[in-house]
PDB file of C-alpha atoms in Angstrom:
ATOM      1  CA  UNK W   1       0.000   0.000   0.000  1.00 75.00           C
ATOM      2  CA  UNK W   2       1.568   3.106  -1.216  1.00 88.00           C
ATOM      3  CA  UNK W   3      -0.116   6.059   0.262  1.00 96.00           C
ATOM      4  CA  UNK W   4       1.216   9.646  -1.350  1.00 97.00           C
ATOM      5  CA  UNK W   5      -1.867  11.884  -0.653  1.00 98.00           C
ATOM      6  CA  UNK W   6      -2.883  13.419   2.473  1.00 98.00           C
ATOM      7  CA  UNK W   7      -7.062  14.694   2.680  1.00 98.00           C
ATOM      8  CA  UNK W   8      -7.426  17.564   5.307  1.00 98.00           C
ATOM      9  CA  UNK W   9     -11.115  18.482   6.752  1.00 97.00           C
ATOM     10  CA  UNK W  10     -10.834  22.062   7.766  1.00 95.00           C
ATOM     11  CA  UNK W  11     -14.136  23.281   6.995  1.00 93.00           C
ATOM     12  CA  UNK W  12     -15.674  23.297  10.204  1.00 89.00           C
ATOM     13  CA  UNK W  13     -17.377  26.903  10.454  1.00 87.00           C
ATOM     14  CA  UNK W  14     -16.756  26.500  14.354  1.00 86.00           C
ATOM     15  CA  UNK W  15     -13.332  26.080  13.806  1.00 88.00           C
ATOM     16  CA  UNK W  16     -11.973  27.250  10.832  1.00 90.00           C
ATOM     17  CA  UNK W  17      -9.680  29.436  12.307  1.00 94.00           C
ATOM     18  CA  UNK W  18      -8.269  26.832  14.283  1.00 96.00           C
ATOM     19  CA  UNK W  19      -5.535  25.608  11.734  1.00 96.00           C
ATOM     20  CA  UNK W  20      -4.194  29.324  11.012  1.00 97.00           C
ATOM     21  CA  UNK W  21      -3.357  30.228  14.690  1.00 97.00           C
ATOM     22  CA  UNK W  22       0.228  29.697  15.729  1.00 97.00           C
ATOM     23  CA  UNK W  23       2.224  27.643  17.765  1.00 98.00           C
ATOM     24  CA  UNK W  24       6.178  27.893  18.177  1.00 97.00           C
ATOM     25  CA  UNK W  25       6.848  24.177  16.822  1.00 97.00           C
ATOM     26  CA  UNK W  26       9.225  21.829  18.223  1.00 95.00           C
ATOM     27  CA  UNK W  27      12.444  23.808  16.444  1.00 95.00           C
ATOM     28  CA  UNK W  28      11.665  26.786  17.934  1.00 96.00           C
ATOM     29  CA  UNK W  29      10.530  28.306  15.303  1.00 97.00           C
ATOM     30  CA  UNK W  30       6.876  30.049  14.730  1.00 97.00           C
ATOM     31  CA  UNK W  31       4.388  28.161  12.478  1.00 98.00           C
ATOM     32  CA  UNK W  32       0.841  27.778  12.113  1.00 98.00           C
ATOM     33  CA  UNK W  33      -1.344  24.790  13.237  1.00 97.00           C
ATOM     34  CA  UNK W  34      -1.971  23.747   9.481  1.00 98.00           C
ATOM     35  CA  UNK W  35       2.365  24.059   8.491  1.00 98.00           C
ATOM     36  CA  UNK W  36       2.406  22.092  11.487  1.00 98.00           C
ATOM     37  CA  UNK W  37       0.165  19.181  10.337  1.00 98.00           C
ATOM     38  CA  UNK W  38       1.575  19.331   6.450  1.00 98.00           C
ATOM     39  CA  UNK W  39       4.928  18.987   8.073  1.00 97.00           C
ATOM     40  CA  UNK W  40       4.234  15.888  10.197  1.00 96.00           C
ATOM     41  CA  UNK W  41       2.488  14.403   6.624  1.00 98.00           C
ATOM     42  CA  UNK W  42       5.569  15.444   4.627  1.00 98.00           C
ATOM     43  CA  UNK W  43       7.961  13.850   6.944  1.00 97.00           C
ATOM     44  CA  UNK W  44       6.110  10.194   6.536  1.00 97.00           C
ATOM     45  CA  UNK W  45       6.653  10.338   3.036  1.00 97.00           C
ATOM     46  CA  UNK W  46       3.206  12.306   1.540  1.00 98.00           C
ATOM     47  CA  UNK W  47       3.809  14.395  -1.442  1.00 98.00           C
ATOM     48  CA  UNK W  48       0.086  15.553  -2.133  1.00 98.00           C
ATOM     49  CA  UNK W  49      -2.420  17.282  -0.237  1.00 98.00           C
ATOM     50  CA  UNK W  50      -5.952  18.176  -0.394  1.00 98.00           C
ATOM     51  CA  UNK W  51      -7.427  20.496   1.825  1.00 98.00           C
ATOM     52  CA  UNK W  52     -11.415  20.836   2.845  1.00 98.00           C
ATOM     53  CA  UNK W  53     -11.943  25.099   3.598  1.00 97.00           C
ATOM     54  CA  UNK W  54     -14.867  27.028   3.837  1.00 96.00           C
ATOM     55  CA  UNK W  55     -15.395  29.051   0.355  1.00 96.00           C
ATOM     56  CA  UNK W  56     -13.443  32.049   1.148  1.00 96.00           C
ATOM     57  CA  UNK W  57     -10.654  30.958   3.153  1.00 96.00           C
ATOM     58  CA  UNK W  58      -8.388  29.483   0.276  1.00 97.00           C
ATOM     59  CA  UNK W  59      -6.022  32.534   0.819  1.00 97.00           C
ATOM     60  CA  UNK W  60      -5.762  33.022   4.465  1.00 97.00           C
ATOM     61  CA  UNK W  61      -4.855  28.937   4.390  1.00 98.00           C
ATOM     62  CA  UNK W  62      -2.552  29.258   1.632  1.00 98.00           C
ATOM     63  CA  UNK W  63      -0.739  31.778   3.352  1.00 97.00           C
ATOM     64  CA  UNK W  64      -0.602  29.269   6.693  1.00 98.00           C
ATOM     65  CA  UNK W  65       0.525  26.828   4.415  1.00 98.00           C
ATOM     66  CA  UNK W  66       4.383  27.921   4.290  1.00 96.00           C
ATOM     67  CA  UNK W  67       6.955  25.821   2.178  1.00 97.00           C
ATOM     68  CA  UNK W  68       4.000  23.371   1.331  1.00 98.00           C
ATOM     69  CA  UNK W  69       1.874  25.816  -0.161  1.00 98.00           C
ATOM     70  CA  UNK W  70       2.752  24.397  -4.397  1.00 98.00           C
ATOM     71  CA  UNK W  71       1.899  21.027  -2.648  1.00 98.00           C
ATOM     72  CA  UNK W  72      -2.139  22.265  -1.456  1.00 98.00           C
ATOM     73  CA  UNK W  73      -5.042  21.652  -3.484  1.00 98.00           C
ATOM     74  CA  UNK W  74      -8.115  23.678  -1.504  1.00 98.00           C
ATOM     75  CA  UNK W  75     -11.394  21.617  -1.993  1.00 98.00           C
ATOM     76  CA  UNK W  76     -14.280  23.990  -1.045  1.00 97.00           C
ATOM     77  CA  UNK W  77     -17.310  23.000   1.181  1.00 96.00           C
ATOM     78  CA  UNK W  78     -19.898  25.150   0.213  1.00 94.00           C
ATOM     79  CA  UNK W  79     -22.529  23.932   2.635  1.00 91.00           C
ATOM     80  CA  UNK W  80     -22.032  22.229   5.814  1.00 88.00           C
ATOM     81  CA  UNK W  81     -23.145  19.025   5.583  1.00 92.00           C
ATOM     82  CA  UNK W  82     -21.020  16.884   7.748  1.00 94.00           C
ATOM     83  CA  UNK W  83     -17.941  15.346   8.300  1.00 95.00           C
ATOM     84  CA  UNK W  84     -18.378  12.654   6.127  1.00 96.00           C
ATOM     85  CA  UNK W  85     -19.590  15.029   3.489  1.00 96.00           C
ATOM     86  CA  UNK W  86     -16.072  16.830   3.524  1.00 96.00           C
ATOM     87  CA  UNK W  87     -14.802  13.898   2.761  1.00 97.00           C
ATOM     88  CA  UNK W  88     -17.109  12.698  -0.165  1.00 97.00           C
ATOM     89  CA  UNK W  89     -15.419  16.308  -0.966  1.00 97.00           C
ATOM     90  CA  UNK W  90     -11.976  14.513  -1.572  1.00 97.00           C
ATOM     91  CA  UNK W  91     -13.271  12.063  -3.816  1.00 97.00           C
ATOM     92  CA  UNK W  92     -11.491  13.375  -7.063  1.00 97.00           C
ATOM     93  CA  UNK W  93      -8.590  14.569  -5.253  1.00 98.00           C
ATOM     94  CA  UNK W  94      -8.028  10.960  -4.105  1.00 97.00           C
ATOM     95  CA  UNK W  95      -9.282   9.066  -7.227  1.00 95.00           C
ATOM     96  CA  UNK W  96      -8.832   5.248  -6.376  1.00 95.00           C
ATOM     97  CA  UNK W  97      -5.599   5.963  -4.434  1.00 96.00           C
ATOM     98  CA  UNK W  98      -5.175   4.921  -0.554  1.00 97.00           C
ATOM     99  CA  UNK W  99      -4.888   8.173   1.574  1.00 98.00           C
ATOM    100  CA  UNK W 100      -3.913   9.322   4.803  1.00 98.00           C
ATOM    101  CA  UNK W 101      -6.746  11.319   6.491  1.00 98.00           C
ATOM    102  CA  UNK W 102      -5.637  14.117   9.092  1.00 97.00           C
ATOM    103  CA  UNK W 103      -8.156  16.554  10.795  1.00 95.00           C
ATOM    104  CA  UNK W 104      -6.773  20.427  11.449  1.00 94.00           C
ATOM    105  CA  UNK W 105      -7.647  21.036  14.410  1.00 94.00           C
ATOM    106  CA  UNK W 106      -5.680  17.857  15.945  1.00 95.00           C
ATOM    107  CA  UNK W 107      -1.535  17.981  16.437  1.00 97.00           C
ATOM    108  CA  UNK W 108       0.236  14.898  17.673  1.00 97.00           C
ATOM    109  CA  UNK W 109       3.331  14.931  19.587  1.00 96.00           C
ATOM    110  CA  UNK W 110       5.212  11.382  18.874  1.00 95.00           C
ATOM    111  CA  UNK W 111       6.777   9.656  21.761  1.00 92.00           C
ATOM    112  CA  UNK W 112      10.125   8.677  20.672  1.00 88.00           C
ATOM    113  CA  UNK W 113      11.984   9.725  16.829  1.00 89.00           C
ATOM    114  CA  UNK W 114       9.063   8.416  14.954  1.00 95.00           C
ATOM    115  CA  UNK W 115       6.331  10.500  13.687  1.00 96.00           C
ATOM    116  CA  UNK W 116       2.924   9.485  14.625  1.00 97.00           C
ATOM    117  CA  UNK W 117       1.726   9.907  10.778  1.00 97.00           C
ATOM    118  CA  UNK W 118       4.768   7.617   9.657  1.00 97.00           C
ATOM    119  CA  UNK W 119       3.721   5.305  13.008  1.00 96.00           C
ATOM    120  CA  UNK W 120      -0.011   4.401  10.671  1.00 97.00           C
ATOM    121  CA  UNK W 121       1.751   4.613   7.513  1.00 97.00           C
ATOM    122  CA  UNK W 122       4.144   1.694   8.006  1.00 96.00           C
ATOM    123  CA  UNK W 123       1.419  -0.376   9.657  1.00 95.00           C
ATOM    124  CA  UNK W 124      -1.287   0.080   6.798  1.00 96.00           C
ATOM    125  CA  UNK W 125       1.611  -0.647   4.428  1.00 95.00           C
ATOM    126  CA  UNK W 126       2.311  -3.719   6.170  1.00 94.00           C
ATOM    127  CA  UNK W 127      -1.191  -5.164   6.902  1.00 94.00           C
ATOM    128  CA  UNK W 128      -2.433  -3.554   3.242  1.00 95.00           C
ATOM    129  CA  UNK W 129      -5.824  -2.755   4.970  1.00 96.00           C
ATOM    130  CA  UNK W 130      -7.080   0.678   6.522  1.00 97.00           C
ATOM    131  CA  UNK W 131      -5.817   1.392   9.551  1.00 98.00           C
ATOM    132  CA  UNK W 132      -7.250   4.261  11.982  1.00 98.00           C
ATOM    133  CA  UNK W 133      -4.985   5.649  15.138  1.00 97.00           C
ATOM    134  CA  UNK W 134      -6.541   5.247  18.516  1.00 96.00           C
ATOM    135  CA  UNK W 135      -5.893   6.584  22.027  1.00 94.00           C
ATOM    136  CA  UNK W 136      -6.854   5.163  25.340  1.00 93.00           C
ATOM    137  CA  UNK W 137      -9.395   7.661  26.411  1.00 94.00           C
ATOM    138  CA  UNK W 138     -10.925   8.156  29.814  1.00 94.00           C
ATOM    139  CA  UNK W 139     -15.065   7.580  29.542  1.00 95.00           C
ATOM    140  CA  UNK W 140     -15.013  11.693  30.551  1.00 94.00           C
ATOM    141  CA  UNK W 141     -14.344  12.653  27.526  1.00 92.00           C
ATOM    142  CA  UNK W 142     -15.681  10.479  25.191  1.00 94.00           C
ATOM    143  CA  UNK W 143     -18.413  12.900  23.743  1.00 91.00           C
ATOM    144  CA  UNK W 144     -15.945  14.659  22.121  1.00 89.00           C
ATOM    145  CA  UNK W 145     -14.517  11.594  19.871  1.00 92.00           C
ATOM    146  CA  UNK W 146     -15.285   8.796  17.904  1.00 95.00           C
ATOM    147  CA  UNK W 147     -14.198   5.722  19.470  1.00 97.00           C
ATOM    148  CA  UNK W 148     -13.986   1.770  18.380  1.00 97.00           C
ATOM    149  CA  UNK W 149     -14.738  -1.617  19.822  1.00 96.00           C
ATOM    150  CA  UNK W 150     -12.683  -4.485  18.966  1.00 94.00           C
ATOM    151  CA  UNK W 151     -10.562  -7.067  19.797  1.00 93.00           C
ATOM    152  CA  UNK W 152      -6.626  -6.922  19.918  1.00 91.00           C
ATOM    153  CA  UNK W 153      -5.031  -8.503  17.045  1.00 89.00           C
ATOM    154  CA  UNK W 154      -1.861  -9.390  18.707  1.00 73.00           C
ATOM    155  CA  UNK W 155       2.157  -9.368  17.113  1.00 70.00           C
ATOM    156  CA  UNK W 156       4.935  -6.266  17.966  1.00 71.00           C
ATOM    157  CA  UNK W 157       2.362  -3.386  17.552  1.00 73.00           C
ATOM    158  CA  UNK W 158      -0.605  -2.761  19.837  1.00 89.00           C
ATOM    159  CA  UNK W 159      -2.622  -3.474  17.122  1.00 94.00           C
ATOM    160  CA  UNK W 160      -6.865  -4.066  16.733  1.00 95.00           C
ATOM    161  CA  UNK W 161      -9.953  -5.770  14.309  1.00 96.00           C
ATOM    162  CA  UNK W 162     -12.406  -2.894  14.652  1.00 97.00           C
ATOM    163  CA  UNK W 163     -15.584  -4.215  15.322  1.00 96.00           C
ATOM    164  CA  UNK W 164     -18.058  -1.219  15.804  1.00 96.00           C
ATOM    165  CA  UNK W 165     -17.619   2.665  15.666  1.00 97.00           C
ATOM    166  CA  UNK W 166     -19.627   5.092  17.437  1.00 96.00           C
ATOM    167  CA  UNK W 167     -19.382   8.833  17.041  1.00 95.00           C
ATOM    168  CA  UNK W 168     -19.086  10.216  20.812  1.00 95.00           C
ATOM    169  CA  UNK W 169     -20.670   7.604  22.927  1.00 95.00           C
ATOM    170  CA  UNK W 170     -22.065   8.503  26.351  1.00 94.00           C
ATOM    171  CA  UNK W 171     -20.558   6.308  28.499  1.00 93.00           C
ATOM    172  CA  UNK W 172     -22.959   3.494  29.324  1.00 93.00           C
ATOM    173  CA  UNK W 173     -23.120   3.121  25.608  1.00 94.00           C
ATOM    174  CA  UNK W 174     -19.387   2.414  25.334  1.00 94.00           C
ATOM    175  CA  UNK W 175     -20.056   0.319  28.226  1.00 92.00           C
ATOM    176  CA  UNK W 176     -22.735  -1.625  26.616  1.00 92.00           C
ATOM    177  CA  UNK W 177     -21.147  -1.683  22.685  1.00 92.00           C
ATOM    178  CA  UNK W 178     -17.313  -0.316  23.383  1.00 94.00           C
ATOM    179  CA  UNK W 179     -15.362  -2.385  25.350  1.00 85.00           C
ATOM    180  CA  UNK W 180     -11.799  -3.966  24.094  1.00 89.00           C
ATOM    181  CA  UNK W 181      -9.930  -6.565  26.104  1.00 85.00           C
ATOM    182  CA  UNK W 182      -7.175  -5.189  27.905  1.00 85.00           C
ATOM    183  CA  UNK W 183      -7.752  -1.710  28.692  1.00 89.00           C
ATOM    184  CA  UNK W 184      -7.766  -0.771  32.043  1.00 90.00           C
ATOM    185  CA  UNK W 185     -11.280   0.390  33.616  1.00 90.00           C
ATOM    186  CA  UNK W 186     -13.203   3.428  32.667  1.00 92.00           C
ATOM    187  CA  UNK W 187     -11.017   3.740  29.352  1.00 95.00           C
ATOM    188  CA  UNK W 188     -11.846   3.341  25.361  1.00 96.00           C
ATOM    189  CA  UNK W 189     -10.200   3.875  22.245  1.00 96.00           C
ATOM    190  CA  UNK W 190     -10.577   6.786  20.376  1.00 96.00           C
ATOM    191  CA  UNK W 191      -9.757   7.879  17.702  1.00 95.00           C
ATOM    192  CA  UNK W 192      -7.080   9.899  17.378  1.00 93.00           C
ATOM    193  CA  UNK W 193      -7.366  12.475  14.194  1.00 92.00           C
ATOM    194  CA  UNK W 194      -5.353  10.265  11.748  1.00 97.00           C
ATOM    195  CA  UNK W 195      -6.524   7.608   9.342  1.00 98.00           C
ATOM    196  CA  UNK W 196      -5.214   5.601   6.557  1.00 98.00           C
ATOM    197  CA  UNK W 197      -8.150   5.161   4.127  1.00 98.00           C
ATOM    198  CA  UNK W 198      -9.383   4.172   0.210  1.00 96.00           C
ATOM    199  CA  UNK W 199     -12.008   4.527  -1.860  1.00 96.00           C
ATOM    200  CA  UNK W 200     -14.168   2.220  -0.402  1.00 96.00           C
ATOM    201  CA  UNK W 201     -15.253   5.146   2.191  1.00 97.00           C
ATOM    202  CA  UNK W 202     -16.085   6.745  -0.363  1.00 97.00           C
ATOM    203  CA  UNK W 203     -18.750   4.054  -1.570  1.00 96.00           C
ATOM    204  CA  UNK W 204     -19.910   3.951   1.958  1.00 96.00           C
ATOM    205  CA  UNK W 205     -20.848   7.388   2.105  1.00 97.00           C
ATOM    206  CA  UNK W 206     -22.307   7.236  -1.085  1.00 96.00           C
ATOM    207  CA  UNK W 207     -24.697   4.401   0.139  1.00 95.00           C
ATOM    208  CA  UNK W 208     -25.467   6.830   3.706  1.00 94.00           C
ATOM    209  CA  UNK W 209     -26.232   9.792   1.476  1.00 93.00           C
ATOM    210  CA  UNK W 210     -28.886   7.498  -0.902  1.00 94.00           C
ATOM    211  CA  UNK W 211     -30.275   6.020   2.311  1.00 93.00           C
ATOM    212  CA  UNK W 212     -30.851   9.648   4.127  1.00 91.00           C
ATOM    213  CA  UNK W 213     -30.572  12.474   0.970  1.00 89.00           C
ATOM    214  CA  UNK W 214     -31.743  15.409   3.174  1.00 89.00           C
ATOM    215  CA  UNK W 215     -29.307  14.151   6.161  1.00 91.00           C
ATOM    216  CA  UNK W 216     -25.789  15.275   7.389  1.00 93.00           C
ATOM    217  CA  UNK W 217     -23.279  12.806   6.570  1.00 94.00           C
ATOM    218  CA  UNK W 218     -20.975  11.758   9.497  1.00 95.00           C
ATOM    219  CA  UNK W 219     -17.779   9.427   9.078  1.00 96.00           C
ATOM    220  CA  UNK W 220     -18.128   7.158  12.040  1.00 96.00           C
ATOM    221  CA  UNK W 221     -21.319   5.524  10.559  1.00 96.00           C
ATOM    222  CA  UNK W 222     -19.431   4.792   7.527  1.00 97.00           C
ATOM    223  CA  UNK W 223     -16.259   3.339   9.296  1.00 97.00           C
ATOM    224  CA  UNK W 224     -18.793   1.382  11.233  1.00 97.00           C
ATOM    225  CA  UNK W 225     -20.282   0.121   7.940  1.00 96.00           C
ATOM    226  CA  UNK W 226     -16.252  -0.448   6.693  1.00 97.00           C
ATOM    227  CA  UNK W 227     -15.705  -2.947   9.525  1.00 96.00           C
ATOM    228  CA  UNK W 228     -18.924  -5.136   8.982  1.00 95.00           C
ATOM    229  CA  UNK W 229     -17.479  -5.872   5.494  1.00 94.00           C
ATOM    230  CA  UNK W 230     -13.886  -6.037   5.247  1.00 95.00           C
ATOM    231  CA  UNK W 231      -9.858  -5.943   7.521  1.00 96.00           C
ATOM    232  CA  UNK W 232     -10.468  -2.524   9.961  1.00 97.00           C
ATOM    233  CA  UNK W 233      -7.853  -1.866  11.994  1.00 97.00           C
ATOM    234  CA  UNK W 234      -6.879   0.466  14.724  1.00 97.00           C
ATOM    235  CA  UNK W 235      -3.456   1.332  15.656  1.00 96.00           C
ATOM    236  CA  UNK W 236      -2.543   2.160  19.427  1.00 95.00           C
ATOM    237  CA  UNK W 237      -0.149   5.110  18.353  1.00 94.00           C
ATOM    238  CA  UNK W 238       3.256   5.963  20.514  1.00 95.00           C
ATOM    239  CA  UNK W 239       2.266   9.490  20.700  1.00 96.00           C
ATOM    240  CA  UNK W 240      -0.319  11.876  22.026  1.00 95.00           C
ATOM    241  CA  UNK W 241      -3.085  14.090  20.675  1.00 93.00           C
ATOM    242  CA  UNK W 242      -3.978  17.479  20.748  1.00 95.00           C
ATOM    243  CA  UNK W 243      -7.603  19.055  19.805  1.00 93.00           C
ATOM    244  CA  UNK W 244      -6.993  22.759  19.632  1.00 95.00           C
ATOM    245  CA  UNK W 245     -10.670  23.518  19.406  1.00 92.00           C
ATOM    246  CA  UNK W 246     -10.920  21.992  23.188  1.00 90.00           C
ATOM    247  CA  UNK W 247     -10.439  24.068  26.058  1.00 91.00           C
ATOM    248  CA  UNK W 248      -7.021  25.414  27.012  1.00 95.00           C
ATOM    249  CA  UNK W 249      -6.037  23.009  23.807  1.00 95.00           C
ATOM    250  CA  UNK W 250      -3.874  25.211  22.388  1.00 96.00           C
ATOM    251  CA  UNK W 251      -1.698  25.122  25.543  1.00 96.00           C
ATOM    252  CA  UNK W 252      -1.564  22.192  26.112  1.00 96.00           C
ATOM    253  CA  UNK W 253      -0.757  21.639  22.146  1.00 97.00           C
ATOM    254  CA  UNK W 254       1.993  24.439  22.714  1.00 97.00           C
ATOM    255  CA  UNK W 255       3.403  22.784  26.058  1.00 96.00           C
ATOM    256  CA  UNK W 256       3.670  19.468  24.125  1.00 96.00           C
ATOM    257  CA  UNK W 257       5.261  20.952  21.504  1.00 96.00           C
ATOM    258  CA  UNK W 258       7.647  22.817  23.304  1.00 96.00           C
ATOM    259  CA  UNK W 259       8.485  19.913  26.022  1.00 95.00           C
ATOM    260  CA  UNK W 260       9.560  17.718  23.087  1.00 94.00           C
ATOM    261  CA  UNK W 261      11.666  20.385  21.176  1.00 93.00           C
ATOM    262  CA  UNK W 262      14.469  21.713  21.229  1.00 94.00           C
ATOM    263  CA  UNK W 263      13.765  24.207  23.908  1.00 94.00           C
ATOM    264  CA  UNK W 264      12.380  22.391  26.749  1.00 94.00           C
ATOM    265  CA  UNK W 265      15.111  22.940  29.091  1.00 95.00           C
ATOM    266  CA  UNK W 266      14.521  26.698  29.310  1.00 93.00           C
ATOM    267  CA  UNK W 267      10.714  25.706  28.997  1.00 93.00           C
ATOM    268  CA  UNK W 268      10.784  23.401  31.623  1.00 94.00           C
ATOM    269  CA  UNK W 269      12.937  26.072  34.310  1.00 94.00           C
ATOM    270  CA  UNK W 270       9.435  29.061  33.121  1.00 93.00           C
ATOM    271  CA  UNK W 271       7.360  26.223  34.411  1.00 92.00           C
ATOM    272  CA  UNK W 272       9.114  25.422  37.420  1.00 92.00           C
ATOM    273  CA  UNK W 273       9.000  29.057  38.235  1.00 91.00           C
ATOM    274  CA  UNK W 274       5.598  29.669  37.715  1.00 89.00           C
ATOM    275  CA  UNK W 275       4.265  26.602  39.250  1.00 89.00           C
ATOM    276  CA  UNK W 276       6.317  27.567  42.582  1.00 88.00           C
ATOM    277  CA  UNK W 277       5.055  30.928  42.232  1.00 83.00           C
ATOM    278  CA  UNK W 278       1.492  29.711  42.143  1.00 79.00           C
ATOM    279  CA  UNK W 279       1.935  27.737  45.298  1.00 74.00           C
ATOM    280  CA  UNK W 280       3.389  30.835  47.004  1.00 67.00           C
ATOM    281  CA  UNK W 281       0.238  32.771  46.708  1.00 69.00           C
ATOM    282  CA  UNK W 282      -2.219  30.079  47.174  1.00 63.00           C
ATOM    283  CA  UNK W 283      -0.649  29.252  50.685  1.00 59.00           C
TER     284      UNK W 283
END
């Protein structure tokens, strides 16, 4: 499975500004949320992207874009109709071509020299199926993600056969639908804001959109539809993620950042500071 495209949903008119703020990036050096993701794709090997903006925005995020910008295609989303509808988007951008799926609002610190994009890459290239990255997640937050049930698959990578997707489960329903084997109580996997995917998602969106015309379209009910009929996995990846659009997730994404880059020494010694100067006053 060789996967050279990247598809980027940044349409979300909640959050479109989200990938143009910036973040100092682990060289020290200032970059936006979006150069940030394209770099992290262009390191594990992608050479195309395609990027889903609100009609408008194609120059603001072509001017985020920095040395990637010759790289971008912009894919407009001229009515919000769902996350799985800004995908449908990509369709001709992809063609019948594997791709690796990253959201804009997410950043992911790796834990160790490997990327967490080139983490999913290697392992869809190696199990030639679609592969989603996951996250143990405590049940507190799962409204906010899509999360998987599913058994572990076993060998050198912490590796899962998706069984069922649900788009942010209250927690009795993870409970009752969610649970994998092995994680430790009051935890689930979710997903994680990258995914290695091919045209058949595209056929499974088609199918929701026939079924419901007038409806939304959301991803997780065609990923669930994906693992009833074929190989699904889900990839523990070494690495953490970021949402931006959370609260305080931009510094949180900026602490990460900075803790694993080159200036965490002087980073860590602010921190130290501050955190001794909070006590001080609260005692």
């Amino acid at each position: 499975m060789k996967i050279r495209k990247a598809l980027i949903t940044a349409a979300n008119p909640h959050q479109r500004t989200l990938p143009l703020q910036t973040l100092v990036d682990r060289d020290g050096e200032p970059k936006t949320a979006l150069h940030i993701v394209l770099a992290e794709a262009a390191a594990a090997g992608i050479e195309e992207f395609g990027v889903i903006v609100c009609p408008g925005d194609e120059a603001n995020y072509a001017a985020a874009c920095g040395p990637f910008q010759s790289r971008v295609r912009f894919i407009p989303q001229a009515e919000a109709r769902g996350y799985g509808h800004a995908i449908l988007l990509g369709r001709e951008f992809c063609g019948s071509e594997p791709f690796l799926h990253l959201v804009g609002d997410h950043l992911h610190v790796a834990q160790g020299n490997i990327g967490c994009a080139r983490q999913l890459l290697e392992v869809a290239a190696a199990e030639n199926a679609p592969v989603s990255a996951v996250q143990p997640t405590h049940e507190s937050l799962l409204t906010s993600y899509g999360t998987i049930g599913g058994k572990l698959v076993g060998g050198d990578a912490p590796l899962y056969q998706i069984e069922a997707v649900l788009e942010k489960p209250t927690p009795t329903l993870a409970e009752q639908q969610l649970i994998v084997p092995g994680l430790r109580a009051g935890y689930y996997l979710c997903f994680f804001g990258l995914h290695v995917l091919d045209a058949e998602i595209f056929t499974q969106l088609d199918s929701q959109r026939a079924a419901r015309p007038e409806a939304n379209l959301g991803l997780s009910p065609a990923l669930h539809a994906m693992a009833a009929r074929r190989r699904y996995l889900a990839l523990t990846i070494s690495g953490r993620r970021y949402d931006i659009g959370s609260r305080y997730g931009l510094l949180f994404a900026q602490l990460a950042l900075s803790l694993a880059g080159t200036d965490r020494d002087p980073v860590l010694l602010q921190l130290v500071e501050m955190l001794a100067h909070s006590n001080h006053r609260s005692s």
